[in-house]
Coordinates of C-alpha atoms in Angstrom, one line a residue:
Chain T
A1 CA 0.9 4.5 19.6
Q2 CA 3.1 2.2 17.4
K3 CA 6.2 0.6 19.2
V4 CA 8.7 -2.2 18.9
T5 CA 10.4 -3.5 21.9
Q6 CA 13.5 -5.7 21.9
A7 CA 14.2 -6.3 25.5
Q8 CA 17.4 -8.1 25.2
T9 CA 20.1 -5.6 24.6
E10 CA 23.0 -8.3 24.1
I11 CA 23.2 -12.0 24.1
S12 CA 26.2 -14.0 24.2
V13 CA 26.3 -17.7 23.5
V14 CA 28.8 -20.3 22.5
E15 CA 28.9 -21.5 18.9
K16 CA 26.3 -24.3 18.1
E17 CA 23.9 -23.3 20.8
D18 CA 20.5 -22.2 19.9
V19 CA 19.4 -18.7 20.7
T20 CA 16.2 -16.8 20.4
L21 CA 15.8 -13.1 19.9
D22 CA 12.5 -11.6 21.3
C23 CA 10.5 -8.9 19.6
V24 CA 7.2 -7.5 21.0
Y25 CA 5.2 -4.8 19.0
E26 CA 2.2 -2.5 19.5
T27 CA 0.0 -1.1 17.0
R28 CA -3.7 -0.5 16.6
D29 CA -3.8 -1.0 12.9
T30 CA -5.3 -4.3 11.8
T31 CA -3.0 -4.5 8.8
Y32 CA 0.7 -4.3 9.5
Y33 CA 4.1 -5.8 8.5
L34 CA 6.9 -7.1 10.6
F35 CA 10.4 -7.2 9.5
W36 CA 13.7 -8.7 10.8
Y37 CA 17.0 -7.1 9.6
K38 CA 20.6 -8.1 10.4
Q39 CA 23.4 -5.4 10.8
P40 CA 27.0 -6.8 10.7
P41 CA 29.8 -4.5 11.9
S42 CA 30.0 -3.2 8.3
G43 CA 26.8 -1.3 9.0
E44 CA 24.5 -2.4 6.1
L45 CA 21.1 -3.6 7.2
V46 CA 20.3 -7.0 5.6
F47 CA 16.7 -8.0 5.2
L48 CA 16.0 -11.3 6.6
I49 CA 12.2 -11.8 6.6
R50 CA 8.9 -10.1 6.4
R51 CA 5.5 -11.1 7.9
N52 CA 2.0 -9.8 7.2
S53 CA -0.4 -9.3 10.0
F54 CA -2.9 -11.7 8.5
D55 CA -0.3 -14.5 7.9
E56 CA 0.6 -16.2 11.3
Q57 CA 2.4 -19.1 9.7
N58 CA 5.8 -19.6 11.2
E59 CA 8.6 -19.9 8.9
I60 CA 11.9 -21.7 8.7
S61 CA 14.9 -20.9 6.5
G62 CA 17.9 -23.1 7.1
R63 CA 19.0 -22.5 10.6
Y64 CA 16.7 -19.6 11.0
S65 CA 13.1 -19.7 12.1
W66 CA 10.5 -17.1 13.1
N67 CA 7.6 -17.4 15.5
F68 CA 4.7 -14.8 14.9
Q69 CA 1.9 -14.8 17.5
K70 CA -0.6 -12.2 17.2
S71 CA -2.1 -13.2 20.6
T72 CA 1.0 -12.0 22.5
S73 CA 2.2 -9.5 19.7
S74 CA 5.3 -11.2 19.3
F75 CA 7.5 -11.9 16.5
N76 CA 10.5 -14.0 17.8
F77 CA 13.6 -15.1 15.8
T78 CA 15.5 -18.3 16.7
I79 CA 18.8 -19.3 15.3
T80 CA 19.6 -23.0 15.6
A81 CA 23.1 -24.2 15.9
S82 CA 24.5 -20.7 15.8
Q83 CA 27.7 -19.9 14.1
V84 CA 30.2 -17.1 14.6
V85 CA 29.1 -15.5 11.3
D86 CA 25.8 -15.0 13.0
S87 CA 27.4 -12.4 15.2
A88 CA 25.6 -9.1 14.5
V89 CA 23.0 -6.6 15.7
Y90 CA 19.5 -7.8 14.8
F91 CA 16.5 -5.4 14.5
C92 CA 12.9 -6.1 14.5
A93 CA 10.7 -3.4 12.7
L94 CA 7.1 -2.6 12.1
S95 CA 5.2 -0.8 9.5
M96 CA 1.5 -0.1 8.8
D97 CA -0.8 0.7 6.0
S98 CA -1.4 4.1 7.7
N99 CA 2.3 4.9 7.9
Y100 CA 5.0 4.4 5.3
Q101 CA 8.0 4.4 7.7
L102 CA 9.6 1.6 9.6
I103 CA 9.4 1.6 13.4
W104 CA 12.4 -0.1 14.9
G105 CA 13.3 -1.7 18.0
A106 CA 16.5 -0.9 19.8
G107 CA 18.3 -4.0 18.5
T108 CA 19.8 -7.0 20.0
K109 CA 23.5 -7.5 19.7
L110 CA 24.3 -11.2 19.3
I111 CA 27.7 -12.5 20.1
I112 CA 28.7 -15.9 19.2
K113 CA 31.9 -17.1 20.8
P114 CA 33.8 -19.9 19.1
Chain R
K1 CA 20.4 -6.4 -10.0
A2 CA 22.6 -4.0 -8.3
G3 CA 21.7 -3.0 -4.8
V4 CA 21.2 0.5 -3.1
T5 CA 24.3 2.6 -3.4
Q6 CA 25.2 5.4 -1.2
T7 CA 28.0 7.9 -1.7
P8 CA 30.1 9.1 -0.1
R9 CA 30.7 6.3 2.4
Y10 CA 32.5 8.4 4.9
L11 CA 32.4 12.1 5.5
I12 CA 34.2 14.5 8.0
K13 CA 32.7 17.9 8.4
T14 CA 33.0 20.7 10.9
R15 CA 30.1 22.4 12.9
G16 CA 28.2 25.0 10.8
Q17 CA 29.0 23.4 7.5
Q18 CA 26.4 21.7 5.4
V19 CA 26.5 18.2 3.7
T20 CA 24.8 16.5 0.8
L21 CA 24.5 12.6 0.7
S22 CA 23.4 10.7 -2.3
C23 CA 21.5 7.5 -2.8
S24 CA 20.8 5.5 -5.8
P25 CA 17.9 2.9 -5.3
I26 CA 17.5 -0.5 -6.8
S27 CA 16.5 -0.3 -10.4
G28 CA 12.8 -0.1 -10.7
H29 CA 12.2 1.2 -7.2
R30 CA 10.4 4.5 -7.0
S31 CA 10.5 4.9 -3.1
V32 CA 13.5 6.1 -1.3
S33 CA 13.6 6.5 2.6
W34 CA 16.4 7.9 4.7
Y35 CA 17.2 6.8 8.4
Q36 CA 19.6 8.2 10.9
Q37 CA 21.3 5.8 13.2
T38 CA 23.1 6.8 16.3
P39 CA 24.1 5.0 19.6
G40 CA 21.8 7.0 21.7
Q41 CA 18.7 7.3 19.7
G42 CA 18.9 4.1 17.5
L43 CA 17.3 4.1 14.1
Q44 CA 15.0 6.9 13.3
F45 CA 13.1 7.8 10.3
L46 CA 14.0 11.0 8.4
F47 CA 11.7 11.1 5.3
E48 CA 10.5 9.2 2.3
Y49 CA 10.2 10.2 -1.2
F50 CA 8.1 8.6 -3.9
S51 CA 7.9 9.8 -7.4
E52 CA 9.8 13.0 -6.6
T53 CA 7.3 13.9 -3.8
Q54 CA 7.9 13.6 -0.1
R55 CA 5.4 11.1 1.2
N56 CA 6.2 11.0 4.9
K57 CA 8.4 12.9 7.2
G58 CA 9.9 12.1 10.7
N59 CA 10.6 14.5 13.7
F60 CA 13.8 16.2 12.6
P61 CA 14.4 19.8 12.4
G62 CA 14.1 21.8 9.0
R63 CA 17.9 21.7 8.7
F64 CA 17.4 18.1 7.3
S65 CA 15.9 18.1 4.0
G66 CA 15.9 15.8 0.9
R67 CA 14.7 15.5 -2.6
Q68 CA 14.3 12.9 -5.3
F69 CA 14.9 13.2 -9.0
S70 CA 13.0 11.7 -12.0
N71 CA 15.4 8.8 -12.2
S72 CA 14.5 7.9 -8.4
R73 CA 17.9 9.0 -7.1
S74 CA 17.7 10.7 -4.0
E75 CA 19.7 13.3 -2.0
M76 CA 19.6 14.4 1.6
N77 CA 21.1 17.7 2.8
V78 CA 21.8 18.8 6.4
S79 CA 22.6 22.4 6.9
T80 CA 24.3 24.1 9.8
L81 CA 25.8 20.8 11.1
E82 CA 25.9 20.2 14.8
L83 CA 28.0 17.7 16.7
G84 CA 24.8 15.7 17.3
D85 CA 24.3 15.2 13.7
S86 CA 27.2 12.7 13.6
A87 CA 25.7 9.4 12.7
L88 CA 25.2 6.6 10.2
Y89 CA 22.8 7.7 7.5
L90 CA 21.0 4.9 5.8
C91 CA 19.0 4.9 2.6
A92 CA 16.5 2.3 1.7
S93 CA 14.4 1.7 -1.4
R94 CA 11.4 -0.3 -2.3
P95 CA 9.1 -0.6 -5.3
G96 CA 6.6 1.9 -3.9
T97 CA 3.7 0.3 -1.8
V98 CA 3.6 0.3 1.9
E99 CA 3.8 -3.4 2.2
D100 CA 7.0 -3.5 0.0
T101 CA 10.2 -4.6 1.8
Q102 CA 12.7 -1.9 2.2
Y103 CA 16.2 -2.8 1.0
F104 CA 19.2 -0.8 2.5
G105 CA 22.3 0.7 1.3
P106 CA 25.7 0.5 3.1
G107 CA 25.2 3.9 4.6
T108 CA 27.2 7.1 4.9
R109 CA 29.0 7.6 8.1
L110 CA 29.1 11.3 8.8
T111 CA 31.4 12.7 11.5
V112 CA 31.0 16.3 12.6
L113 CA 34.0 17.9 14.5

């Protein structure tokens, strides 16, 4: 079975703190794709990053970084020096070659206090 | 390039009515997927269309249907609305292959009274 678990329902931090959002996935497929999306209060899902199963390189984009570890089936997302504008719900998602749909985690609501 | 557009953005209907939602994908994208988002169930896949053919379908009753036109625009229809159909309906497009990233529209918020 395929599954994505985001155990953190809500995280609240003060601005400028670093914060890590956890994502654990399950799949038996050898080729799969992992995604992070951000959903601000407006509702639109904004694509942040995609990782292929055969590419375990970590990625950094400005204040954002992602740590992909196949050994622990995790794809964690870290925001460094958080800002109020980072407040949103963040979703981790999984897709496989055998299935065209995205399988979603429950989302983590991130609150950044000024 | 213009993003994914969805119309209408907000809709209020009563139980038993039917509704049609529209989605225009990013130019050049041939795949359109639909998702339902509710506080209780989270994000759930409805169906995906590629080149006017339904390629994949989620676990939703037959009251939920969709179609895709030759210009890749897609519509989804919900018949005999129930209170539980109140949700944010999100449309996503991608070029076509399974590894392509899906880009989402702003959604249509449907309220069933």
